[in-house]
Tab-separated table of C-alpha atoms in Angstrom:
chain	number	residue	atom	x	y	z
A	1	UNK	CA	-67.845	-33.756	-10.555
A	2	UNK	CA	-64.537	-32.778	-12.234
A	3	UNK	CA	-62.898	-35.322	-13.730
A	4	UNK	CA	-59.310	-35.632	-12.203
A	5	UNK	CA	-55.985	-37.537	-13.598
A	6	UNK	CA	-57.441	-40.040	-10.397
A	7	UNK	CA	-60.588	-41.228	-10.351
A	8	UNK	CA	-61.623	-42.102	-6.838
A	9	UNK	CA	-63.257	-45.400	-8.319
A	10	UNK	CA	-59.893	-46.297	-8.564
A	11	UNK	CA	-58.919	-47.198	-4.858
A	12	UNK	CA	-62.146	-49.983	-5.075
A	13	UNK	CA	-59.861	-51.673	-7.507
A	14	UNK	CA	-57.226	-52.051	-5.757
A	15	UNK	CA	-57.474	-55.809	-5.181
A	16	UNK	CA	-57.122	-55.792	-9.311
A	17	UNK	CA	-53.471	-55.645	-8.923
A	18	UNK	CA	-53.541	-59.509	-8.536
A	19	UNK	CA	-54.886	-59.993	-11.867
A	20	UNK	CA	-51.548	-59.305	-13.548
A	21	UNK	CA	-49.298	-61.000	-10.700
A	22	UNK	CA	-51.166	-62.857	-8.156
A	23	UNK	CA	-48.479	-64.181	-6.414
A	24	UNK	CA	-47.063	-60.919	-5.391
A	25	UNK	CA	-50.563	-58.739	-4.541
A	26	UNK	CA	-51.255	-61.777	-2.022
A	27	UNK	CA	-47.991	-61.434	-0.352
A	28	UNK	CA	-48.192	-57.922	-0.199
A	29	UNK	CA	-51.755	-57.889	1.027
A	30	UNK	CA	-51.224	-60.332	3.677
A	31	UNK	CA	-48.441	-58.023	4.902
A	32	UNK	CA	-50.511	-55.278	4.970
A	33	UNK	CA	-53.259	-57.009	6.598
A	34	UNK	CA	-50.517	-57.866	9.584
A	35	UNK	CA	-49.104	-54.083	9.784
A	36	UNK	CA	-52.522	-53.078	10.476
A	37	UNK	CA	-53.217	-55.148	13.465
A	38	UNK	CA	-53.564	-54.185	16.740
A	39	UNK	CA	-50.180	-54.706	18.275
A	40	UNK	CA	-48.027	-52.287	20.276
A	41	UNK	CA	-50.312	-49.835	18.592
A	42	UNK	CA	-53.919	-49.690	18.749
A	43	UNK	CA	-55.421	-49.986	15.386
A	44	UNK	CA	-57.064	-46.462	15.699
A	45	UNK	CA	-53.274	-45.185	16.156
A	46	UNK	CA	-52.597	-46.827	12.858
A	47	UNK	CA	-55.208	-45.371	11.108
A	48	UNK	CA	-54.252	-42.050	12.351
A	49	UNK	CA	-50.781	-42.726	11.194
A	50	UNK	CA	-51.661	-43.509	7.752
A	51	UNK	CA	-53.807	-40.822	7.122
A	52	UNK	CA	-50.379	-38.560	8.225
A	53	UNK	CA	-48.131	-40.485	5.779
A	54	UNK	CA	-50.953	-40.568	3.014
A	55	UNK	CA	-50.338	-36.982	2.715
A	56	UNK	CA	-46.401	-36.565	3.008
A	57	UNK	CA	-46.634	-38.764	0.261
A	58	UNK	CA	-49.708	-37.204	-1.353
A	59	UNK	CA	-51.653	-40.110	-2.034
A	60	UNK	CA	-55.219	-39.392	-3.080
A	61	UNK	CA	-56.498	-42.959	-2.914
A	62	UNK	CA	-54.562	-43.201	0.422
A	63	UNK	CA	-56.007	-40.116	2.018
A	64	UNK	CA	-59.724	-41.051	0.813
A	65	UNK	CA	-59.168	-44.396	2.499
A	66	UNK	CA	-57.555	-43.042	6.032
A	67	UNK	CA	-59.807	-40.071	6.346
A	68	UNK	CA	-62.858	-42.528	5.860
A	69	UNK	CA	-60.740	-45.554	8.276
A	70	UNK	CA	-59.929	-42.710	11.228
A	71	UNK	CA	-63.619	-41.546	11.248
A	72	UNK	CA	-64.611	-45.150	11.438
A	73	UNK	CA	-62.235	-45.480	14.207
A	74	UNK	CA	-63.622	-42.981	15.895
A	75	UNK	CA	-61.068	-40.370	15.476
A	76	UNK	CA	-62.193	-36.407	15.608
A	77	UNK	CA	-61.521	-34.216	12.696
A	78	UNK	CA	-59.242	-32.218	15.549
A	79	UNK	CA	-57.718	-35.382	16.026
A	80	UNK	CA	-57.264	-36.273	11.927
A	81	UNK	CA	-56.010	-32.766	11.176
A	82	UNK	CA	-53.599	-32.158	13.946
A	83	UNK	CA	-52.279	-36.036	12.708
A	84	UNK	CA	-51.737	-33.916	9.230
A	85	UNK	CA	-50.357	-31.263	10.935
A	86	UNK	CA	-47.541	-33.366	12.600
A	87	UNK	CA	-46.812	-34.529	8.852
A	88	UNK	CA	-46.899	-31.110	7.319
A	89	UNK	CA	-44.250	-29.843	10.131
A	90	UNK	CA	-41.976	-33.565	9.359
A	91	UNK	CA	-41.881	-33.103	6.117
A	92	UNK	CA	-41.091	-29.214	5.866
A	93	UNK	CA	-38.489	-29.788	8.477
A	94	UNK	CA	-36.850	-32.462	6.870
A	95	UNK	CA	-36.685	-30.217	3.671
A	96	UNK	CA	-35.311	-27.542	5.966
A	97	UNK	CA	-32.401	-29.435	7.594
A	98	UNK	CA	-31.190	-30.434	4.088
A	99	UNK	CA	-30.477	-26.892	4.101
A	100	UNK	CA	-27.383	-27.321	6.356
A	101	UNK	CA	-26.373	-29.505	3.378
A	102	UNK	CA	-26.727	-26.636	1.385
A	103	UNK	CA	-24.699	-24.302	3.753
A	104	UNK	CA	-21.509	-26.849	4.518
A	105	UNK	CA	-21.325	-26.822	0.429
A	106	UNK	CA	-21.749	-23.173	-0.042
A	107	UNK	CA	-18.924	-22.466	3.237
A	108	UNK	CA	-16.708	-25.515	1.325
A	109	UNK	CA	-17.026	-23.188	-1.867
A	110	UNK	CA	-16.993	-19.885	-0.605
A	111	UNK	CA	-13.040	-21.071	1.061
């Protein structure tokens, strides 16, 4: 395998964030533990929604993790890549609608 800037070993290390402030990792992984409990949303849902947001924020640990949590879930690979698909058409629509930014500036300008 090529090596890559991330090793995939990586995201089983995780946890090792405690080791240089344990106080924090706990609170944070407690948290996370909560946010991904069945709730108003099924934890399958969840799953599906952080394998979206793994890849708007391109997050190679994230989307190694999600892609293996939604199969475990039981989600299809329709179902995984159509969740992509909704965060591929967010994400180039919210760089689009900046572009009325763009255009009230260049009108101001252009005055």
């Amino acid at each position: 395998m090529e090596k890559t800037y991330y090793d995939p070993a990586d995201l089983g290390k995780f946890g090792n964030i405690a080791d240089f402030e344990p106080n924090l990792a706990k609170k944070f992984f407690d948290y996370y533990g909560e946010v991904f409990k069945a709730g108003a949303l099924t934890e399958r849902e969840k799953a599906l929604i952080a394998l979206a947001v793994s890849h708007t924020v391109q997050c190679p640990y994230c989307i190694d993790a999600y892609t293996q949590e939604t199969l475990g879930k039981g989600c299809s690979e329709a179902e995984m890549m159509e969740a992509v698909h909704v965060a591929s058409a967010i994400r180039g629509g919210a760089s689009l609608v900046h572009g009325v930014q763009m255009m009230n500036k260049a009108k101001k300008l252009s005055m």
